[in-house]
CSV table of C-alpha atoms in Angstrom, one decimal:
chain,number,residue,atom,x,y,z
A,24,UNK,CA,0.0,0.0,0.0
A,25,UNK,CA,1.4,3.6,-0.9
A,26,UNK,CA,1.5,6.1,1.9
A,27,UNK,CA,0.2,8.6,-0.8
A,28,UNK,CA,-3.4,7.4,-0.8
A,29,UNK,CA,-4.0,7.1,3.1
A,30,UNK,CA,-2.8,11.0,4.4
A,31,UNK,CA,-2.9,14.1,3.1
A,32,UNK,CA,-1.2,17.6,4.0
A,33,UNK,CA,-2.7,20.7,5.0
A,34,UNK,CA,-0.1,23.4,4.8
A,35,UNK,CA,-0.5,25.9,8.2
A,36,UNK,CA,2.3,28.3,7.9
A,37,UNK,CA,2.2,30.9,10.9
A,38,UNK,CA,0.0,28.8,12.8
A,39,UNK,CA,1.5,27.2,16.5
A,40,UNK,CA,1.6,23.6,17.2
A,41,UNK,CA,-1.4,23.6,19.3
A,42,UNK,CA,-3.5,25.8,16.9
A,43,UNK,CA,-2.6,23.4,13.8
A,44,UNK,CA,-3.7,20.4,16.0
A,45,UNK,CA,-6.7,22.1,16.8
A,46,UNK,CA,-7.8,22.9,13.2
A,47,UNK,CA,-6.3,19.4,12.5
A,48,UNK,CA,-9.1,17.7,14.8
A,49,UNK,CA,-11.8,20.4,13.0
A,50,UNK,CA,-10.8,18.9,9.9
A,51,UNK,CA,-11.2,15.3,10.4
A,52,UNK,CA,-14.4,16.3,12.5
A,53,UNK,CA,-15.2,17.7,8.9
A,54,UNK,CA,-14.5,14.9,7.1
A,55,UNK,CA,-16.6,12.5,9.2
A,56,UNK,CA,-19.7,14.2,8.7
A,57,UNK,CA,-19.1,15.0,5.1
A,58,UNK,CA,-18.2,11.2,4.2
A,59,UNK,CA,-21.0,9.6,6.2
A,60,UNK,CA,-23.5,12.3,4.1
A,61,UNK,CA,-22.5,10.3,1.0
A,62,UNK,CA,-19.6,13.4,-0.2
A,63,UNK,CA,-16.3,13.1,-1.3
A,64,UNK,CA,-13.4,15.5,-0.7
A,65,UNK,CA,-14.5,17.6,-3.5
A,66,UNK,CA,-18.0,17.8,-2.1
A,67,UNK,CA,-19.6,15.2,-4.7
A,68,UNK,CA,-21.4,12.6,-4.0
A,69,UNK,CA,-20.0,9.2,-4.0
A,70,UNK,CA,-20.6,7.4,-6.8
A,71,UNK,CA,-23.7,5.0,-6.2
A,72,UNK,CA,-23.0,1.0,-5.9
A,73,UNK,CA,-23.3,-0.4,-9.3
A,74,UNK,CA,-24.0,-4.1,-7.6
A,75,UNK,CA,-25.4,-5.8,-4.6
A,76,UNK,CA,-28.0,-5.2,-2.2
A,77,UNK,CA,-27.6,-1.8,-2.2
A,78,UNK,CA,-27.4,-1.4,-5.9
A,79,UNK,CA,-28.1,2.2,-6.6
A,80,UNK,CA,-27.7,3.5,-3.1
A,81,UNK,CA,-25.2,6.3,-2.4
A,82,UNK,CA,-22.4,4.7,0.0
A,83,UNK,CA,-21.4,6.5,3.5
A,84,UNK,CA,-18.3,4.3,4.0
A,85,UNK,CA,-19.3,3.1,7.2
A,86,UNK,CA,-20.4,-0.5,8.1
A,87,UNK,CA,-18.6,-0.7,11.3
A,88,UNK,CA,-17.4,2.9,11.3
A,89,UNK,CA,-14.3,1.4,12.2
A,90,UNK,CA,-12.4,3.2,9.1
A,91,UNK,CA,-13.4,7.1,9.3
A,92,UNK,CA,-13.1,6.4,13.5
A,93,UNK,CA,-9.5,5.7,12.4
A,94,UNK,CA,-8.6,8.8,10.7
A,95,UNK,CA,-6.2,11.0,12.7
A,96,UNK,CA,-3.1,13.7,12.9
A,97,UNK,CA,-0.6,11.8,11.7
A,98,UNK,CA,2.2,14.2,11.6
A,99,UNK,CA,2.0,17.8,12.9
A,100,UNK,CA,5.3,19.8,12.3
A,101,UNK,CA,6.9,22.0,10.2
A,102,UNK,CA,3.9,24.5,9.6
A,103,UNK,CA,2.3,21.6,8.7
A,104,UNK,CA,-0.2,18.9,9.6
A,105,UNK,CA,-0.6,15.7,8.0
A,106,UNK,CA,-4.1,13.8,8.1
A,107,UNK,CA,-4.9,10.2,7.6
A,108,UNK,CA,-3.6,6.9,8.6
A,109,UNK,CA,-0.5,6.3,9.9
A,110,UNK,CA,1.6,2.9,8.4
A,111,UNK,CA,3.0,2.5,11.8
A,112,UNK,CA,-0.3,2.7,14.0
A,113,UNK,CA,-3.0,1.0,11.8
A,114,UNK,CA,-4.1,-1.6,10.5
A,115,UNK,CA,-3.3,-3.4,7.0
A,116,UNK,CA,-6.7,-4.2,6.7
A,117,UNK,CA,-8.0,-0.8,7.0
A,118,UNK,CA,-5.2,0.1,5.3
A,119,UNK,CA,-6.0,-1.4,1.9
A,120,UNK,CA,-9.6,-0.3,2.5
A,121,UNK,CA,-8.6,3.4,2.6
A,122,UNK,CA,-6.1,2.9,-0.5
A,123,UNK,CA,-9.7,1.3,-2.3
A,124,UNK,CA,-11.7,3.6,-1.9
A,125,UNK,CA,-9.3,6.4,-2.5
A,126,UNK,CA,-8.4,4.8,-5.6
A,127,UNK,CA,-11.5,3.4,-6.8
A,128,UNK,CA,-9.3,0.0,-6.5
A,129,UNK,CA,-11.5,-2.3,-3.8
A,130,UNK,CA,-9.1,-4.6,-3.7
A,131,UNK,CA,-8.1,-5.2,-7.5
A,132,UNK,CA,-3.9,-3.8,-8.7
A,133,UNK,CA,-5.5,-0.9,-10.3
A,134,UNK,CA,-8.7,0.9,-10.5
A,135,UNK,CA,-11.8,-0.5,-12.0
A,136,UNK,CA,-13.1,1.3,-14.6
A,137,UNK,CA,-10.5,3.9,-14.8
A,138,UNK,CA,-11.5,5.1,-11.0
A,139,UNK,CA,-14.9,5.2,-11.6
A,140,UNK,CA,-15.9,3.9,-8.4
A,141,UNK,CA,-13.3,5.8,-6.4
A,142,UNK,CA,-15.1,7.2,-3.1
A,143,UNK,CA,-11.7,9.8,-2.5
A,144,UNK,CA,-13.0,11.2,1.2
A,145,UNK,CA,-9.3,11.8,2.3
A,146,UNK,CA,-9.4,16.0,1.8
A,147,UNK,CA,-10.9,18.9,2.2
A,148,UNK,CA,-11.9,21.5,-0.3
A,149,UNK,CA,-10.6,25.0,-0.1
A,150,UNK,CA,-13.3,26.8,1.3
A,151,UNK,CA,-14.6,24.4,3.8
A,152,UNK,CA,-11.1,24.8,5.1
A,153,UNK,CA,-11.3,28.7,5.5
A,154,UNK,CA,-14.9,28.2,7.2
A,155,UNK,CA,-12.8,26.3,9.6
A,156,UNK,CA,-9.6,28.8,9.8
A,157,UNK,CA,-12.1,31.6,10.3
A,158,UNK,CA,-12.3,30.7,13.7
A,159,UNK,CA,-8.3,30.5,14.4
A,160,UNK,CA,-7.5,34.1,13.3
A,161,UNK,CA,-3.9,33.7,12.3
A,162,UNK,CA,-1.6,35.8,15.4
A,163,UNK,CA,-4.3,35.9,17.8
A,164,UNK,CA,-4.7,35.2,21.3
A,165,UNK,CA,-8.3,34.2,20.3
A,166,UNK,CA,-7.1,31.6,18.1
A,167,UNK,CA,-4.2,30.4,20.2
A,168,UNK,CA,-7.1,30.2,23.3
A,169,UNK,CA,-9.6,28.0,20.7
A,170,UNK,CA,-6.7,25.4,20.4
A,171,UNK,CA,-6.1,25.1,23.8
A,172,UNK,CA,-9.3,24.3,24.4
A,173,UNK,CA,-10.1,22.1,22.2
A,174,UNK,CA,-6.9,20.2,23.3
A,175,UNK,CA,-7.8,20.4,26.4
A,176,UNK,CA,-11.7,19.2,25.6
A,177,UNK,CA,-9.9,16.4,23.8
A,178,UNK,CA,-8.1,15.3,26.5
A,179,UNK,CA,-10.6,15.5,29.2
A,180,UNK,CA,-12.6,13.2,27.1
A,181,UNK,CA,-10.1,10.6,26.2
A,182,UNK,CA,-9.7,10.1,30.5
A,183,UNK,CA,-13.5,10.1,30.5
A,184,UNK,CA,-14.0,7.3,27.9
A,185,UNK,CA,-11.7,5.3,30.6
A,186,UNK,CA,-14.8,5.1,32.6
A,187,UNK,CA,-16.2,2.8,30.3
A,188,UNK,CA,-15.4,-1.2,31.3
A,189,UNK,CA,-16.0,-3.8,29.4
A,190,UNK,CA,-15.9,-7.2,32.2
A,191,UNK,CA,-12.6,-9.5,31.8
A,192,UNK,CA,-14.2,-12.7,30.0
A,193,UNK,CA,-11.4,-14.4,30.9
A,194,UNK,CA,-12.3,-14.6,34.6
B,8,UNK,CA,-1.8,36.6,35.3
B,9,UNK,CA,-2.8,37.7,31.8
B,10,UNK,CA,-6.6,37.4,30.0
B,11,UNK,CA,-5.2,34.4,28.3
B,12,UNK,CA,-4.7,32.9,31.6
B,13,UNK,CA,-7.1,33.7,33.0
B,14,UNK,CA,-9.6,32.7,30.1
B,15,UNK,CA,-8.5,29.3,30.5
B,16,UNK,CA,-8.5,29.0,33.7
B,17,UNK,CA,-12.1,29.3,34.2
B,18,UNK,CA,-12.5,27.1,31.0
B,19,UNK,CA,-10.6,24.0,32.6
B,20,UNK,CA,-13.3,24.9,35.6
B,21,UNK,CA,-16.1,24.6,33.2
B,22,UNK,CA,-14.7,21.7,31.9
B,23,UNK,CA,-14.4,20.1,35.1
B,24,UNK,CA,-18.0,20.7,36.3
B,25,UNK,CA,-18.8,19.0,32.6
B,26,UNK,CA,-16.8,16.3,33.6
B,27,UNK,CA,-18.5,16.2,36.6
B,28,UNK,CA,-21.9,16.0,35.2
B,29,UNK,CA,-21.1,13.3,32.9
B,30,UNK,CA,-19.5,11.4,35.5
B,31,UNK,CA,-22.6,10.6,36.8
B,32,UNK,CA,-24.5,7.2,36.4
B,33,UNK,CA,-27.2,8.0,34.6
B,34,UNK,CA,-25.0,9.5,31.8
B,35,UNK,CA,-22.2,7.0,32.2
B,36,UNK,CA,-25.3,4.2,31.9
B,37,UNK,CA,-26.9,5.5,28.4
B,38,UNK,CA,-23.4,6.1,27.3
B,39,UNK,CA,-22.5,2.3,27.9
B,40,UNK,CA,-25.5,1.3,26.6
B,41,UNK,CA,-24.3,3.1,22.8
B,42,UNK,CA,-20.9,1.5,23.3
B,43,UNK,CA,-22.0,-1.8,23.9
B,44,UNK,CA,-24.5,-1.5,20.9
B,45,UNK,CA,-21.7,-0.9,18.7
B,46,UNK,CA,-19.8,-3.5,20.3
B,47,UNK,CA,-22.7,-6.3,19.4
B,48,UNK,CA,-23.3,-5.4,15.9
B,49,UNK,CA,-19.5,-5.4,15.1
B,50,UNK,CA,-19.6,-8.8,16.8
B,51,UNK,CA,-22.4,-9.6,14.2
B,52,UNK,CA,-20.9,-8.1,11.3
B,53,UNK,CA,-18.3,-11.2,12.2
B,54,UNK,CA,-15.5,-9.4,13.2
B,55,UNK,CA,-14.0,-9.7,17.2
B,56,UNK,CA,-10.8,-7.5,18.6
B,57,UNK,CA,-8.3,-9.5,20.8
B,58,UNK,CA,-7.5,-6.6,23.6
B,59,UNK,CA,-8.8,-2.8,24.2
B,60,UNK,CA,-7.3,-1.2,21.8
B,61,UNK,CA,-6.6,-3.3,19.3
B,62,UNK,CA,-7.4,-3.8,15.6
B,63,UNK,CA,-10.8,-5.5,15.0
B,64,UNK,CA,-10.7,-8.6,13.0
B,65,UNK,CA,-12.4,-11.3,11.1
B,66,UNK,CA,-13.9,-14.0,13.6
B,67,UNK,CA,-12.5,-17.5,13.5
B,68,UNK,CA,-14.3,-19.6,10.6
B,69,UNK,CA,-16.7,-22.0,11.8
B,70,UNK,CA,-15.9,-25.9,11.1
B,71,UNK,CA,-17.4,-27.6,8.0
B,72,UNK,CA,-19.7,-29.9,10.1
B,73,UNK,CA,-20.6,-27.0,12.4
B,74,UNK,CA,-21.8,-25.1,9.3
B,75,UNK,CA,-23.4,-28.3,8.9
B,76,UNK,CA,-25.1,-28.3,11.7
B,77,UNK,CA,-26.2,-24.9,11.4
B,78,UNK,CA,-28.1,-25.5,8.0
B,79,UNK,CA,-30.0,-28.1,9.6
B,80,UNK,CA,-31.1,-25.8,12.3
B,81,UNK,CA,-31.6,-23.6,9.9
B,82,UNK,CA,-34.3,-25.5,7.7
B,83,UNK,CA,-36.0,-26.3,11.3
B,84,UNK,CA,-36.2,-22.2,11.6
B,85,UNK,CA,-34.2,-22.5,14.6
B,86,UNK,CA,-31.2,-20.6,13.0
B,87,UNK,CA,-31.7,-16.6,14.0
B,88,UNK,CA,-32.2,-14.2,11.2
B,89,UNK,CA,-29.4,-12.0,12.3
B,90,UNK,CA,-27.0,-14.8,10.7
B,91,UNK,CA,-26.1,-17.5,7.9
B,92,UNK,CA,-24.8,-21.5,8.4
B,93,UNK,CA,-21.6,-20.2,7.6
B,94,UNK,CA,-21.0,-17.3,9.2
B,95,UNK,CA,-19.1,-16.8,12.4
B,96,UNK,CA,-20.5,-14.3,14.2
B,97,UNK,CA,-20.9,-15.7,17.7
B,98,UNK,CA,-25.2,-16.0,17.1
B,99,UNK,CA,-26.9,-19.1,16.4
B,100,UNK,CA,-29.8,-18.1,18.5
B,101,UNK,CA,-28.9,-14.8,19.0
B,102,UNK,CA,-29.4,-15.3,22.9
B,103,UNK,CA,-26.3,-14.9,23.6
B,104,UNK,CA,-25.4,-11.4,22.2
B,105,UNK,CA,-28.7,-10.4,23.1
B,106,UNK,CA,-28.0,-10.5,27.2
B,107,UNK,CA,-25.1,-8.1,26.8
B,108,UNK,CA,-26.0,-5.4,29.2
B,109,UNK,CA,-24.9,-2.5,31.5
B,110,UNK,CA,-24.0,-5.1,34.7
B,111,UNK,CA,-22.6,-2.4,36.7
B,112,UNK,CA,-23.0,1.5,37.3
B,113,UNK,CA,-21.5,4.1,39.9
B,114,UNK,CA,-20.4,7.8,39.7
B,115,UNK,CA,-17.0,7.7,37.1
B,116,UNK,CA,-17.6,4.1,36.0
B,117,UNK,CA,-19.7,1.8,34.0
B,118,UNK,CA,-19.4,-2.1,33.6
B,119,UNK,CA,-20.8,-4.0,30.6
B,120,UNK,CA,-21.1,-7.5,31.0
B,121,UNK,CA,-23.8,-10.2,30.0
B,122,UNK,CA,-26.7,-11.1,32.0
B,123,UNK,CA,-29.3,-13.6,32.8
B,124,UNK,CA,-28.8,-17.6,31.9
B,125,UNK,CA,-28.5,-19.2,28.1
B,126,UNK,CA,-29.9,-22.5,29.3
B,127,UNK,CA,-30.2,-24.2,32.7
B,128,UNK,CA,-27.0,-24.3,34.6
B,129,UNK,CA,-25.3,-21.9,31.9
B,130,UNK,CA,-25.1,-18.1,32.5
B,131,UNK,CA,-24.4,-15.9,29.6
B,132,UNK,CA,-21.0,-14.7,31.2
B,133,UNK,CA,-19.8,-18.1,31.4
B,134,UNK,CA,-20.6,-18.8,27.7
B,135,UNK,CA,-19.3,-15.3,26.3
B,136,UNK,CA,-16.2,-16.3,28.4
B,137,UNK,CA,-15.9,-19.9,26.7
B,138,UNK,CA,-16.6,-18.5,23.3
B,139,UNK,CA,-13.8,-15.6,23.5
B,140,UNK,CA,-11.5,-18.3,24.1
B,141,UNK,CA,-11.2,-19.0,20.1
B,142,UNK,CA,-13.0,-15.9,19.1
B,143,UNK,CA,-12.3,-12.6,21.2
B,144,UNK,CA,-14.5,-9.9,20.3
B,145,UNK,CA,-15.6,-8.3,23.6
B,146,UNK,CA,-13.0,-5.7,23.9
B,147,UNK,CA,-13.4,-1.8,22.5
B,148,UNK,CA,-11.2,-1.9,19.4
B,149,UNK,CA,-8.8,1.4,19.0
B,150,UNK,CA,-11.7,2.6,16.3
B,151,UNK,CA,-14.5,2.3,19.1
B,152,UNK,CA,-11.9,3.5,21.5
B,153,UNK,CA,-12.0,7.1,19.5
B,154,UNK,CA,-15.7,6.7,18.8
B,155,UNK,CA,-16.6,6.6,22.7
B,156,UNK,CA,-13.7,9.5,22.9
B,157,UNK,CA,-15.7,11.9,19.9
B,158,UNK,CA,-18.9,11.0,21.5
B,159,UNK,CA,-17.9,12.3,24.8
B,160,UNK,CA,-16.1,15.5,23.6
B,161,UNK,CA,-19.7,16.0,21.9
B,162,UNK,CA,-21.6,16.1,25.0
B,163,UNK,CA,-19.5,18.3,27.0
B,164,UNK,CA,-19.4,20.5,24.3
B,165,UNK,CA,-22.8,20.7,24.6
B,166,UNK,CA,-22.6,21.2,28.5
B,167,UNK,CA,-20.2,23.9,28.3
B,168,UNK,CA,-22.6,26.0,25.6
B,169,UNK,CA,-25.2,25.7,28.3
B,170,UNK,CA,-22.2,26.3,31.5
């Protein structure tokens, strides 16, 4: 699997660490709620499935939800942030189903049909990314105080989600 | 100390009375409730994670003269809807998946277990524990882990707006 189909880069030059992370976790909030409306990176819709039970429905990408749950900052340096799925920390399985729908591939060496069936969800367009930069106004404390707390939210609710057990089966 | 400061001080207050809210049982109990229901239709999609965390999987196959078995219970209508003969996805009757349930709730933590008995002498705990032997699937997989993670931030969100 090529690294080039499962991230992508969103260049935030003059943007701190913690204000890219923050718009980082806006954008893959974005990108959820996009995909699972049936719209790829461009804002189309997917292309409908052209078998099966669900022959002429618009897909969501989500059975389990297991793959768009995955999507994360991969890298966030050099004025940069990188979005998508990292080699190191995922899967191979969710792996190849990022590359196939990215590429329209689904599991074949290239794409069927040229890419017609390509469902590319891993982007965002240009002006659904300045709807979200409008609220991190570039040099401000106001920005720099929106990161934070989102960080901060983020990270409250990660030790929250600890509070959830699921009992030892094993006992 | 500057507004900055100060600002987020009295955010990470907020926050905590949030935290505080949602810490409760009644909160912690619907919220379980979601994860486990994602939990059990993963499981029935046929796919089982081996430890918290972890990547979620295809389930062991069945055996040829188990998916033999199941066809016959199948043409007696015994075979629940929710599954095929072949399929491994931990429901034959469907009783089993069925009893998984909040078994424990206090202020900061919820349990989820299985409940109630399969069949005389059997609880459902002991048979989810036998089946998880060969085919693990009751653990939150790293993409539920965020899931339960999103679905939190979204509800204190929504109790700081109103904070």
């Amino acid at each position: 699997m090529s690294e080039k189909y499962t991230k992508f880069t969103v260049n935030l030059k003059g943007y701190s660490v913690e204000e890219r992370e923050a718009i980082a976790l806006k954008i893959i909030d974005k990108i959820i709620q996009r995909t699972k409306s049936g719209k790829d990176k461009d804002n189309k819709t997917f292309p409908k499935y052209a078998t099966g039970p669900d022959k002429g429905k618009t897909p969501n990408l989500t059975l389990t939800g297991d793959m768009l749950d995955l999507l994360s900052v991969v890298r966030n340096a050099s004025a940069k942030v990188q979005i998508g799925y990292s080699s190191e920390t995922t899967d191979d399985e969710t792996l190849g189903k990022v590359e196939g729908n990215v590429r329209g591939t689904y599991g074949q060496p290239t794409p069927i049909k040229g890419g017609k069936y390509a469902r590319n969800f891993l982007g965002i367009t240009e002006s659904d990314l300045q709807k979200i930069l409008k609220e991190f106004p570039k040099g401000s404390d106001e920005s720099q105080s929106r990161a934070e707390k989102t960080i901060l939210l983020r990270k409250n609710a990660e030790k929250l989600s600890g509070s959830v057990e699921l009992e030892d089966l094993d006992e | 100390m500057s507004r900055h400061s100060e600002d987020l001080k009295k955010f990470q207050k907020d926050v905590q009375e949030a935290v505080s809210i949602l810490s409760e049982p009644s909160y912690l109990s619907a919220l379980g409730k979601t994860v486990l229901e994602r939990v059990i239709n993963r499981t029935r999609l046929g796919r089982g994670v081996r430890e918290r965390g972890g990547a979620s999987g295809p389930l062991k196959s069945l055996s040829s003269s188990y998916k033999e078995q199941r066809k016959k219970l199948k043409q007696k209508g015994e075979l629940s809807g929710l599954t095929t003969p072949g399929k491994s996805n931990l429901t034959q009757t469907g009783k089993l998946l069925d009893s998984a349930d909040v078994t424990s709730v206090k202020r900061g933590s919820v349990t989820l277990g299985f409940r109630g008995n399969h069949d005389p002498g059997l609880t459902n705990e002991t048979l989810a524990g036998y089946v998880s032997k060969d085919r693990p699937f009751f653990n939150l997989s790293q993409a539920e882990e965020k899931a339960l993670t999103r679905e939190i931030e979204n509800e204190l969100q929504k109790l700081l707006n109103v904070l």
